Coordinates of C-alpha atoms and ligand atoms in Angstrom, one line a residue:
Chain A
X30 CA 0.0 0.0 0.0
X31 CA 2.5 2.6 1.2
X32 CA 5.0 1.5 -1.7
X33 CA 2.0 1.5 -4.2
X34 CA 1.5 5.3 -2.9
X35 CA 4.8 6.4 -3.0
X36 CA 5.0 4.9 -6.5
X37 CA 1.5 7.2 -7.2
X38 CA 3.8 10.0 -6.5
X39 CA 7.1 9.0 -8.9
X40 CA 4.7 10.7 -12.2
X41 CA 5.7 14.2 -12.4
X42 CA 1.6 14.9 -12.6
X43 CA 1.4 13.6 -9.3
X44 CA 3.8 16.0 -7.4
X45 CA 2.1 19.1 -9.4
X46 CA -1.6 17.9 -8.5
X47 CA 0.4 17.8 -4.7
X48 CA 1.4 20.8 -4.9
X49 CA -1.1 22.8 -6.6
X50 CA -4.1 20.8 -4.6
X51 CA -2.5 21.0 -0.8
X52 CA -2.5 25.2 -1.5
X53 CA -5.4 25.4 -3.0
X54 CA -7.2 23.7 -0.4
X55 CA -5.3 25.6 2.0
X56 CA -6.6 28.9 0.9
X57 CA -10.1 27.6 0.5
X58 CA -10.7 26.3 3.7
X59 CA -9.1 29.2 5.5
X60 CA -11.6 31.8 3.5
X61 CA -14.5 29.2 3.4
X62 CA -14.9 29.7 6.8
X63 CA -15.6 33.4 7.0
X64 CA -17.9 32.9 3.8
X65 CA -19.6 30.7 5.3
X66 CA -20.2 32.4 8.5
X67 CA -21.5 35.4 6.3
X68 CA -23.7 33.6 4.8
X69 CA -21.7 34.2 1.3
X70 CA -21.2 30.8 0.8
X71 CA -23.7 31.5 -2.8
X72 CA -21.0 34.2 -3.7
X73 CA -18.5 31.6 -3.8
X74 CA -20.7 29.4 -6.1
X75 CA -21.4 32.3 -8.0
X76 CA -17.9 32.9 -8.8
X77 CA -17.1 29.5 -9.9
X78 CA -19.3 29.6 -13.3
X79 CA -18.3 33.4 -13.7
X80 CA -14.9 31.8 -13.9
X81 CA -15.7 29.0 -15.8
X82 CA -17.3 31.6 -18.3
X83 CA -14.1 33.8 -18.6
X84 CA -12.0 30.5 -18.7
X85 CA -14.3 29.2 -22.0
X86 CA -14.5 32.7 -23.5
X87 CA -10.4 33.1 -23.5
X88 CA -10.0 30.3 -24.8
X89 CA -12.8 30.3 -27.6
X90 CA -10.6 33.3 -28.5
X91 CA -7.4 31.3 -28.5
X92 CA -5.9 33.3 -25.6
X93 CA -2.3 31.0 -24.4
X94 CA -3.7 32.0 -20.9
X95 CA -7.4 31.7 -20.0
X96 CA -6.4 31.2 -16.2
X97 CA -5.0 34.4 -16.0
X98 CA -7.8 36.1 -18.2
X99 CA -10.0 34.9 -15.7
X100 CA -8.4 36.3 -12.6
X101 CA -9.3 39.8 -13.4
X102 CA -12.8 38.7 -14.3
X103 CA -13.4 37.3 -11.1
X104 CA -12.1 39.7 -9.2
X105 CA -14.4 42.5 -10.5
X106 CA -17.6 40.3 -10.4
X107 CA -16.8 39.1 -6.8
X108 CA -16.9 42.9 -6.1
X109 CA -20.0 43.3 -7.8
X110 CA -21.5 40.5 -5.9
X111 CA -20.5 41.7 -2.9
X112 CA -21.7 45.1 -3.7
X113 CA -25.4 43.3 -4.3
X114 CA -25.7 41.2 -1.0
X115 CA -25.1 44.3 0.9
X116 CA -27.9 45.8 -1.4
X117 CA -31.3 45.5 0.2
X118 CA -32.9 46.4 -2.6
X119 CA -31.9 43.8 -4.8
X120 CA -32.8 40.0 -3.7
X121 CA -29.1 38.8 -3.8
X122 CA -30.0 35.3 -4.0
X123 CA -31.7 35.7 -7.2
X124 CA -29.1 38.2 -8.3
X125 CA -26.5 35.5 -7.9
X126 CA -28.4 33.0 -9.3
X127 CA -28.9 35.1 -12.8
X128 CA -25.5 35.7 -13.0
X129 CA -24.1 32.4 -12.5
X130 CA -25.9 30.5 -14.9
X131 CA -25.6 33.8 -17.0
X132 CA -21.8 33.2 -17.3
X133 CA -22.5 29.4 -17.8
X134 CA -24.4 29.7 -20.9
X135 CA -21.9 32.1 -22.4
X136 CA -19.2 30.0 -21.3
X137 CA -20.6 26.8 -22.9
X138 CA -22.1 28.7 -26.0
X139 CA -18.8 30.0 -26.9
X140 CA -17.3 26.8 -26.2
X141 CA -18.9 25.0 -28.3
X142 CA -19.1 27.4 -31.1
X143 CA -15.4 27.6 -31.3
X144 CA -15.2 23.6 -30.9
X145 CA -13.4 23.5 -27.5
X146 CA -15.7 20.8 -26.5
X147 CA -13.3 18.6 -25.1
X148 CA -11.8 21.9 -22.8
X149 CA -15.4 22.6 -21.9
X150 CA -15.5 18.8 -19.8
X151 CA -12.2 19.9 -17.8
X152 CA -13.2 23.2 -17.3
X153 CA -16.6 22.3 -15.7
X154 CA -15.2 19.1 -13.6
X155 CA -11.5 19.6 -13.3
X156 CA -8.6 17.7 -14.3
X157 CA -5.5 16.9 -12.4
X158 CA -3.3 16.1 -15.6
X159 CA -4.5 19.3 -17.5
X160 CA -2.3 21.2 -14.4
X161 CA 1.3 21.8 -16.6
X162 CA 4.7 23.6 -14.8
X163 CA 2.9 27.0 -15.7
X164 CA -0.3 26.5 -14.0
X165 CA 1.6 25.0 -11.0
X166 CA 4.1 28.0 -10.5
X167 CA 0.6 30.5 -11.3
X168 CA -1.3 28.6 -8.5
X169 CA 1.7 28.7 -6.3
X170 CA 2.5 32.3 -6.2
X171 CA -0.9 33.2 -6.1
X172 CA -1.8 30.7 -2.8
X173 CA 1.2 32.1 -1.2
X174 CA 0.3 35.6 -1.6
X175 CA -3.6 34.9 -0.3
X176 CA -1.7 32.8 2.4
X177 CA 0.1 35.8 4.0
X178 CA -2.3 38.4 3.1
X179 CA -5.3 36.2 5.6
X180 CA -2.6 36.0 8.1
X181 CA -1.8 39.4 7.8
X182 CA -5.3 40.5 7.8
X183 CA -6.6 37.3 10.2
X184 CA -8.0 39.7 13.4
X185 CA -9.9 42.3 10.9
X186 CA -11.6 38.9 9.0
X187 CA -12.2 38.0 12.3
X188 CA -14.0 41.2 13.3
X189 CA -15.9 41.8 9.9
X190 CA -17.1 38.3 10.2
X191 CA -18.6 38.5 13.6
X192 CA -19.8 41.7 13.3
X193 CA -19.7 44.0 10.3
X194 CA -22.0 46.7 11.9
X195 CA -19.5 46.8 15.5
X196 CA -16.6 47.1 13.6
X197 CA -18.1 50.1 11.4
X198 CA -19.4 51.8 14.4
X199 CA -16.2 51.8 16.3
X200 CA -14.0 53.6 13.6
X201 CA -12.8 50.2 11.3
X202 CA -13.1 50.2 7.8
X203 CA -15.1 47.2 7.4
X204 CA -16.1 48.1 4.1
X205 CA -12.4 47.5 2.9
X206 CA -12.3 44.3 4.4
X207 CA -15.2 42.9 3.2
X208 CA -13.1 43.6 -0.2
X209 CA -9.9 41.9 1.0
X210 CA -12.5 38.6 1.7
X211 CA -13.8 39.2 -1.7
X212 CA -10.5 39.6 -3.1
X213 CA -9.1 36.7 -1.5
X214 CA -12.0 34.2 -2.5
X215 CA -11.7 35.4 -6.3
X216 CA -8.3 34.5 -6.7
X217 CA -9.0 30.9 -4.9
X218 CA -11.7 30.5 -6.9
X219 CA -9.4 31.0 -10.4
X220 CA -6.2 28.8 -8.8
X221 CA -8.4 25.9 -7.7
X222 CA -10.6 25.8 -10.9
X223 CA -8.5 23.9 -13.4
X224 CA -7.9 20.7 -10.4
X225 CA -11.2 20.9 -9.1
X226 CA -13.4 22.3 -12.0
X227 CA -16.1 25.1 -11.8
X228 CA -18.6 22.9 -10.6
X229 CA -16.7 21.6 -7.8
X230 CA -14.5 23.9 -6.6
X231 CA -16.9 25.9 -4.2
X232 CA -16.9 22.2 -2.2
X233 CA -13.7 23.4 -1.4
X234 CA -14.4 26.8 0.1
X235 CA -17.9 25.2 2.1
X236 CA -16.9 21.7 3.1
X237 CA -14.3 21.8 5.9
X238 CA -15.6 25.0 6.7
X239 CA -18.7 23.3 7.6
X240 CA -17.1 20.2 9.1
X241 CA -14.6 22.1 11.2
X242 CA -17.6 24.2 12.9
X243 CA -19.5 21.3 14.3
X244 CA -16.6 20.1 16.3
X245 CA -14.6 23.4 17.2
X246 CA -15.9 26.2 19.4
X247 CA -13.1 28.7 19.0
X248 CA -12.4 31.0 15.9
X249 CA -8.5 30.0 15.9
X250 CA -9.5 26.4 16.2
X251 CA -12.1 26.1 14.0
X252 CA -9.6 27.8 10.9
X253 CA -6.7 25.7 12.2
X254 CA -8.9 22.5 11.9
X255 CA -11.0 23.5 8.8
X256 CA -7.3 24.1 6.9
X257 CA -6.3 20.3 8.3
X258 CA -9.1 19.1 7.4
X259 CA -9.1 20.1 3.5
X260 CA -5.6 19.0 3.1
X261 CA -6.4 15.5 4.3
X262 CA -9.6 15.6 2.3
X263 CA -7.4 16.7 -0.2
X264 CA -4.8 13.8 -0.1
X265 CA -7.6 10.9 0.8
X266 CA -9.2 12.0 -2.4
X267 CA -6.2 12.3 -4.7
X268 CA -4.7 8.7 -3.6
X269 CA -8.5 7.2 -3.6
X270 CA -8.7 8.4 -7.5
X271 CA -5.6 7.4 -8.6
X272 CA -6.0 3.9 -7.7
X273 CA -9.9 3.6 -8.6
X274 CA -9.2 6.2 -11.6
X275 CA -11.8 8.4 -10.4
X276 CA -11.8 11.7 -11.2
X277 CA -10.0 13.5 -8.3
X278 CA -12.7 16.7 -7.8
X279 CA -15.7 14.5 -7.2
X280 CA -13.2 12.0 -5.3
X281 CA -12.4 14.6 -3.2
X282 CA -15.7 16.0 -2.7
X283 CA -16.8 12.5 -1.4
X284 CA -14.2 12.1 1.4
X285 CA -15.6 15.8 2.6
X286 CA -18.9 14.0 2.5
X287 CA -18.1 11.4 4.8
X288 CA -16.2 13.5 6.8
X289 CA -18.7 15.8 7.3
X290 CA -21.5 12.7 8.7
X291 CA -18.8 11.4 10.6
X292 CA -17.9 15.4 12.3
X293 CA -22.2 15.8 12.5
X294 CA -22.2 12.7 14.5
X295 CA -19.4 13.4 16.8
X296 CA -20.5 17.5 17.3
X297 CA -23.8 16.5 18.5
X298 CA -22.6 13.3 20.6
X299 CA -19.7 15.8 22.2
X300 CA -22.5 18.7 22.4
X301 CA -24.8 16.3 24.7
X302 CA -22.5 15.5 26.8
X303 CA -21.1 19.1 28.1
Chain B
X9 CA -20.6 69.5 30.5
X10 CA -19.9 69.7 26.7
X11 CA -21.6 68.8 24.6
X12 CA -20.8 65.5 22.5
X13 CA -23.2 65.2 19.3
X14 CA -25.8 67.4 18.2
X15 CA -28.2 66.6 16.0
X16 CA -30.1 69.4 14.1
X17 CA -33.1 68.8 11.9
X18 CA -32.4 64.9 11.0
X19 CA -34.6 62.9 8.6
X20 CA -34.3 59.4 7.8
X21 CA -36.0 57.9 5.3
X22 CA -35.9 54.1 3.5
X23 CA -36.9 54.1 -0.3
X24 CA -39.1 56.9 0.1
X25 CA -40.9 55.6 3.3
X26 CA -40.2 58.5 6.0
X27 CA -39.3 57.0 9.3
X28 CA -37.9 60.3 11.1
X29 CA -38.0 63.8 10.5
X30 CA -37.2 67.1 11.6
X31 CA -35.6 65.9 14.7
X32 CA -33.2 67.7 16.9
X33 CA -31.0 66.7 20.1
X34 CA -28.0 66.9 21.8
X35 CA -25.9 64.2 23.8
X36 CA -23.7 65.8 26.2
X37 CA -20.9 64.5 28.5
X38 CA -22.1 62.5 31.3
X39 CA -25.7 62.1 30.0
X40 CA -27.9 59.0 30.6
X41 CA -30.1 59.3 27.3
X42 CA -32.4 56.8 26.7
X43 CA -34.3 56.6 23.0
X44 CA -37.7 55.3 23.3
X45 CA -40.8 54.8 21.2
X46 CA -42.8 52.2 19.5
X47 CA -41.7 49.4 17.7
X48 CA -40.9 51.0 14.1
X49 CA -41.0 54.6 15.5
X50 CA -37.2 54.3 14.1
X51 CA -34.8 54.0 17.2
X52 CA -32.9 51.5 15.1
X53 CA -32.3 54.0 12.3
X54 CA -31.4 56.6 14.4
X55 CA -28.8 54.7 16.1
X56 CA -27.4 53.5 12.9
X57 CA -27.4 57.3 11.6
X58 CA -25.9 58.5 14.8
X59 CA -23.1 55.5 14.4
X60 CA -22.1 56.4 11.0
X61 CA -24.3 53.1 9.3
X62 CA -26.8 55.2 7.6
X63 CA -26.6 58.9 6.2
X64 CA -29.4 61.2 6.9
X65 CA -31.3 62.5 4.3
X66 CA -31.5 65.7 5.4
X67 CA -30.3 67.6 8.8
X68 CA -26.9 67.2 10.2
X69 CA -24.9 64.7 13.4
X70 CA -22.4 66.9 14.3
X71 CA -19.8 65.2 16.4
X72 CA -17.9 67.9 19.2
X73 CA -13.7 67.9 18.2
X74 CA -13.3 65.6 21.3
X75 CA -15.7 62.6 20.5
X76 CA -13.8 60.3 17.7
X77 CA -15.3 57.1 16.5
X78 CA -13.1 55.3 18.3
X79 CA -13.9 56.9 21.5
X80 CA -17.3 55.0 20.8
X81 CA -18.8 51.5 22.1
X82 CA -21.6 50.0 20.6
X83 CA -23.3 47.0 22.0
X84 CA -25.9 46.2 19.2
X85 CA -28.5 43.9 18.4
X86 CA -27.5 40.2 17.9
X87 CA -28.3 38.9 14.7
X88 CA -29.3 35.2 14.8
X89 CA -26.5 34.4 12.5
X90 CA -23.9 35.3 15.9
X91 CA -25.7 33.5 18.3
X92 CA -24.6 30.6 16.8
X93 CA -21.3 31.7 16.0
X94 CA -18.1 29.4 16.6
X95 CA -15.7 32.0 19.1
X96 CA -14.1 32.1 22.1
X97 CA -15.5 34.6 24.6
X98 CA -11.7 36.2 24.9
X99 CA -11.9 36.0 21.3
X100 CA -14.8 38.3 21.1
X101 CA -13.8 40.8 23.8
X102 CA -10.4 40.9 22.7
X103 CA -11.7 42.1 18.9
X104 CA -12.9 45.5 20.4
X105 CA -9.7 46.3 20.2
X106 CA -9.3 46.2 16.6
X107 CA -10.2 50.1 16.3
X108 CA -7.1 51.2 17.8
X109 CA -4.7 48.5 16.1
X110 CA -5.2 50.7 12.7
X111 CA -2.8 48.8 9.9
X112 CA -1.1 47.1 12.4
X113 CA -2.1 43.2 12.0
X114 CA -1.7 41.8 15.6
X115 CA -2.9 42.7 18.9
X116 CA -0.5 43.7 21.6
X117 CA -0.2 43.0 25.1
X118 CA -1.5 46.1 26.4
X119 CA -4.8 44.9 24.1
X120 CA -5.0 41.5 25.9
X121 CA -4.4 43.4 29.3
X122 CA -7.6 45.7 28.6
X123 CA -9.5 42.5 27.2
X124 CA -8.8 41.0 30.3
X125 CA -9.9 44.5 32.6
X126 CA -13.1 44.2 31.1
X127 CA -13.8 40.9 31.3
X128 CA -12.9 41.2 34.9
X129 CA -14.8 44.1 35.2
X130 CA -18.0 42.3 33.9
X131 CA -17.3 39.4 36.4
X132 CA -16.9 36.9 33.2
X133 CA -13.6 35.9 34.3
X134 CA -15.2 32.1 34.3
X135 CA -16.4 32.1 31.2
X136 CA -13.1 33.2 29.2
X137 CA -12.3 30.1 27.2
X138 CA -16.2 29.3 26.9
X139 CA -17.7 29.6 23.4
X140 CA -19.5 32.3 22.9
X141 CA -22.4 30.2 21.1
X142 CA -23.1 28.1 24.2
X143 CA -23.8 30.7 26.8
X144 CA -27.2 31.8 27.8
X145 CA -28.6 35.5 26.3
X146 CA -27.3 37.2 29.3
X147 CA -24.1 36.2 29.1
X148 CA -23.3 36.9 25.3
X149 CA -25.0 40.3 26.6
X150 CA -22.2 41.1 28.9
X151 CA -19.7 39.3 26.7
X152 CA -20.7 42.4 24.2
X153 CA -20.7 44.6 26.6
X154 CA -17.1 43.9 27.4
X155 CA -16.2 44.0 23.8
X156 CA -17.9 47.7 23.3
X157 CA -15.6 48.9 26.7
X158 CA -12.6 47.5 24.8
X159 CA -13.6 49.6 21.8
X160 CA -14.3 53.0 23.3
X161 CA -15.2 54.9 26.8
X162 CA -16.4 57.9 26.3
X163 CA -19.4 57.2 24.6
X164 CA -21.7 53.9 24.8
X165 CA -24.8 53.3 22.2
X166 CA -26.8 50.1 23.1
X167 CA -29.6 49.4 21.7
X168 CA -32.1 47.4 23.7
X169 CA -29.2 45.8 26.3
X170 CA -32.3 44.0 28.0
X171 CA -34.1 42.6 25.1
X172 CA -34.6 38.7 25.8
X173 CA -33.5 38.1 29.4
X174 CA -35.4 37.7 32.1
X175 CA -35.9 39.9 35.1
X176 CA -33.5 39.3 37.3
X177 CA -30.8 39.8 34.4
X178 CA -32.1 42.5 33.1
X179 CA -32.1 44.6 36.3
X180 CA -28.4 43.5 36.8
X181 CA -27.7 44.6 33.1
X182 CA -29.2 48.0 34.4
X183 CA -27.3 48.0 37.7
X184 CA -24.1 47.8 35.6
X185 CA -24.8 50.1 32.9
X186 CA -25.9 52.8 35.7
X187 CA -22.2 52.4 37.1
X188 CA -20.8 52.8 34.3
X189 CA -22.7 55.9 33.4
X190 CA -22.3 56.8 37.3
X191 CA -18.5 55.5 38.2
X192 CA -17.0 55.8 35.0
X193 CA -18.2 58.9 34.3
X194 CA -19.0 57.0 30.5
X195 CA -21.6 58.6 28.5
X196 CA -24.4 56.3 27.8
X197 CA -27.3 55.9 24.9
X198 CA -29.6 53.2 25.0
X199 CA -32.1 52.6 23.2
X200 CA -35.1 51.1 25.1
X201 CA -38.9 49.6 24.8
X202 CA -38.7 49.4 28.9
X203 CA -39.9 53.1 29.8
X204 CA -40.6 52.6 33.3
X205 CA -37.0 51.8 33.5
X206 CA -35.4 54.3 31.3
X207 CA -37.1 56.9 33.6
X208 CA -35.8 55.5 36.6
X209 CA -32.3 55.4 35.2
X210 CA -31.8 58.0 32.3
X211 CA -30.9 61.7 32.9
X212 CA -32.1 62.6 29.3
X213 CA -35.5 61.0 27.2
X214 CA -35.7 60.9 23.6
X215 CA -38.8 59.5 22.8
X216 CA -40.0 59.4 19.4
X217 CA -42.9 59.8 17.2
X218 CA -43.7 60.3 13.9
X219 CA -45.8 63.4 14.5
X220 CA -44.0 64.9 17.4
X221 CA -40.9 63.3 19.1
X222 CA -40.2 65.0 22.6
X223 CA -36.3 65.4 23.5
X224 CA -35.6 66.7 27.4
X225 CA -34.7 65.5 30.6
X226 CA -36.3 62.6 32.4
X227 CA -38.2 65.5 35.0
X228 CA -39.4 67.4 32.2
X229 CA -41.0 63.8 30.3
X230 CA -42.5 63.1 32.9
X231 CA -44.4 66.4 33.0
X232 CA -44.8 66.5 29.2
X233 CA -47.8 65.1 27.0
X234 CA -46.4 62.3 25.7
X235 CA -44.2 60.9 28.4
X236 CA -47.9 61.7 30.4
X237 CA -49.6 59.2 28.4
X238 CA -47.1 56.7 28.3
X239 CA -46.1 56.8 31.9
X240 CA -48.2 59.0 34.3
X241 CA -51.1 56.7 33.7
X242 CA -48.9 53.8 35.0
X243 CA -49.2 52.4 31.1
X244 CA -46.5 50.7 29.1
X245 CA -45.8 49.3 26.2
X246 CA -46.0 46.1 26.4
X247 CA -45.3 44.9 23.2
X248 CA -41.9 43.7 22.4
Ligands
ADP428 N1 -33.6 48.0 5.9 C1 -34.8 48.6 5.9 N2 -35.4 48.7 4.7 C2 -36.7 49.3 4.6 N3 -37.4 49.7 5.7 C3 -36.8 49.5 6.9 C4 -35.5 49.0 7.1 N4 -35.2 49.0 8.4 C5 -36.3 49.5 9.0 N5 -37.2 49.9 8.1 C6 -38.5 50.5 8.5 O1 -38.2 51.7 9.2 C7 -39.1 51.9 10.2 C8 -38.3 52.1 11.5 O2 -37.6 50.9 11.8 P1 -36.6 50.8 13.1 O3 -35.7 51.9 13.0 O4 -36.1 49.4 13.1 O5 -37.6 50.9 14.3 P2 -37.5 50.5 15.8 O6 -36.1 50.1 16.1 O7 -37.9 51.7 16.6 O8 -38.4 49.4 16.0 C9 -40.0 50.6 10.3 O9 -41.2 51.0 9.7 C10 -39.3 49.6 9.4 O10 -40.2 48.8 8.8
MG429 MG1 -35.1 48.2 16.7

């Protein structure tokens, strides 16, 4: 078994799906758990099939670099959607809604017009071995620079995720923050979308936010476990689709799965008991 | 004393619906102001205008050179989505602190050290390391009252402090806020549905009405129309 895995791991593919997939998740899970707090966990979704639109549209247009066509794409719609949750007059559910499946249309319209049907399958559900040197040294940088900015930022996520209106009130620019979040999910949006695919990759961001909550009770603790769990989720789900050749998002989003009954069943087991 | 905030001529308004209008008061050092009136009478949006959350549409908060926004605590209305929400109690008091850290990502000691004074000074010592989701509605009460003495101490804004608890609670809630306001010498607003005890408490009413709000002190209220026919005749409110 252990021989078979360190085998897994001789295929130059392997180490960059590592690589790539232990940051990514990294980032996800650290953001996920604000978003999820917020109750933005749709924005995250949302910005998935925007990205999975920009990705399809560059390369319809035979750009060399849809991931990094997409980046700037994201970023701006994350703002807009941000802009329209805070908007009351808007329903920013149904806002969200539109512009997802919006993007997806024009994404798969312009990918099919242009024949980039083949693309259009690893775009929507991700593919390990589509992830070349480029795309590994992109997803690298970019994971290390959200990396340091949530540590650098961590106490002001904390505040403007408890309370937006507090922090405000007392003189901090919450408003600004709120952007950094945005800013932050964009770009883990874009450098987990190739591995995981648009479909999947809000899974990411929501799963071991979700687990890590049921079993934690302090902020600190509940990032700290939500960023361990993802990287094991991670791992479990790459090795599991290698041997059953399974493709690795969905693998990946099953481990979370069980994960998540098996943390349900141990919160409310620990909760009855305190 | 000086003068704070003065407020001359406010309206507030959402999509075209009026809520306030033509309204005008002062907060001065020291006060005791209490903000009453019927649910939707708009106590909510004027505590969010007076807090920098909403712009009036008309009129003007003017804020005395003194008074900065971080000189400002605000103990505000839990949402359902924080009752629930996975911190430590330290965690929460500690992030009052936040408004006086400015780029600066980490708290210092002195920050833990004035986290801890109020904790202390809340008598919550025991519930440091608790999570804030599993204590009763009193306790996340004081928890974020704690949390708005990190943030500021000249001026306090809470809005309805009592709202959920039961009795005995509440009048602790009460005692404490009156020592602050007393002691500390901490300026307080609160907004309140309880009007038999914002007139036993408050130095200043503000109680407001569509047609005619009545701003004075708690003497002249009760003597007034208004604070007549809520209080005089031994009625209250009594919805919530
Ligand atoms: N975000 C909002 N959008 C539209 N109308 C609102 C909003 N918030 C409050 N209102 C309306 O403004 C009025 C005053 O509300 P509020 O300030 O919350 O009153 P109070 O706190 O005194 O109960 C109410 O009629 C309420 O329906
Ligand atoms: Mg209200």
């Amino acid at each position: 078994m252990i021989s078979d895995i360190i085998e897994m791991f001789q295929n130059d593919f392997m180490i960059r799906a590592l690589i790539g997939g232990v940051l990514v998740s990294l980032c996800a899970s650290l953001l996920g758990v604000s978003l999820v707090l917020k109750r933005y966990s749709m924005i995250g979704d949302g910005l998935s099939h925007v990205g999975f639109g920009a990705l399809a549209v560059a390369s319809a247009f035979g750009s060399a670099a849809p991931l990094q066509v997409a980046v700037p794409v994201v970023i701006i719609a994350a703002f807009f959607l941000l802009r329209l949750s805070g908007n009351s007059k808007v329903k920013g559910d149904a806002a969200i809604a539109l512009i997802s499946t919006g993007a997806l249309a024009i994404g798969i319209t312009a990918a099919s017009v242009s024949g980039l049907n083949t693309d259009i399958n690893s775009y929507l559900f991700g593919s390990i071995i589509a992830m070349d040197k480029t795309d590994v040294i992109f997803c690298s940088v970019l994971s290390a620079f959200i990396l340091v900015m949530y540590v650098f930022f961590y106490n002001k996520i904390f505040a403007v995720t408890f309370d937006e209106n507090f922090a405000k009130a007392t003189g901090t620019k919450a408003g600004m923050y709120n952007m950094v979040i945005a800013l932050l999910t964009a770009l883990t949006i874009v450098v987990g979308m190739k591995m995981m695919g648009s479909m999947l990759i809000s899974s990411l961001v929501i799963f071991p936010a979700v687990i890590s909550m049921r079993i934690c009770s302090r902020f600190k603790t509940v990032i700290i476990t939500s960023a361990a769990v993802s990287v094991i989720c991670f791992l479990t789900g790459l090795i599991l689709s290698y041997f059953y050749s399974a493709p690795t998002g969905a693998s990946i989003v099953i481990v979370n799965m069980i994960v998540l009954l098996i943390a349900s069943f141990v919160g409310t087991f620990v909760k009855k008991r305190r | 004393m000086g003068e704070l905030i003065s407020c001359r001529n406010l309206a507030f308004s959402y999509e075209d619906v009026d809520v306030i209008k033509d309204l005008s008061f002062t907060i001065s050092e020291g006060d005791y102001l209490c903000i009453v009136g019927e649910n939707g009478s708009g106590k909510s949006t004027l505590t969010k205008g007076l807090l920098g959350l909403k712009v009036p549409d008309k009129g003007k908060i003017i804020f005395s050179d003194e008074l900065k926004r971080k000189d400002i605590g605000y103990l505000p209305q839990q949402t359902p989505a924080q009752k629930d929400f996975p911190a430590s109690v330290f965690e929460v008091v500690l992030s009052g602190r936040l408004n006086s850290r400015g780029l600066r990502p980490f708290y210092s000691k002195n920050d833990k050290k004035i986290a801890l004074e109020n904790i202390n000074r809340l008598g919550i010592e025991d519930l440091m390391r608790r999570s804030y989701r599993d204590l009763s509605g009193g306790q996340q009460q004081r928890v974020l009252l704690a949390r708005a003495l990190c943030a500021g101490r000249k001026l306090l804004f809470l809005d309805e402090p009592v709202t959920g608890l039961d009795p005995i609670v509440t009048e602790e809630m009460y005692r404490i806020i009156d020592e602050l306001n007393k002691k500390e010498n901490i300026t307080i607003v609160m907004v309140s549905h309880d009007i038999t005890s914002a007139v036993k408490y408050a130095t200043h009413i503000l109680h407001l009405n569509f047609e005619k709000s009545f701003f004075g002190t708690t003497k002249d209220y009760k003597a007034s129309p208004l604070g007549q026919y809520f209080f005089g005749e031994g009625k209250e409110e009594s919805d919530k």
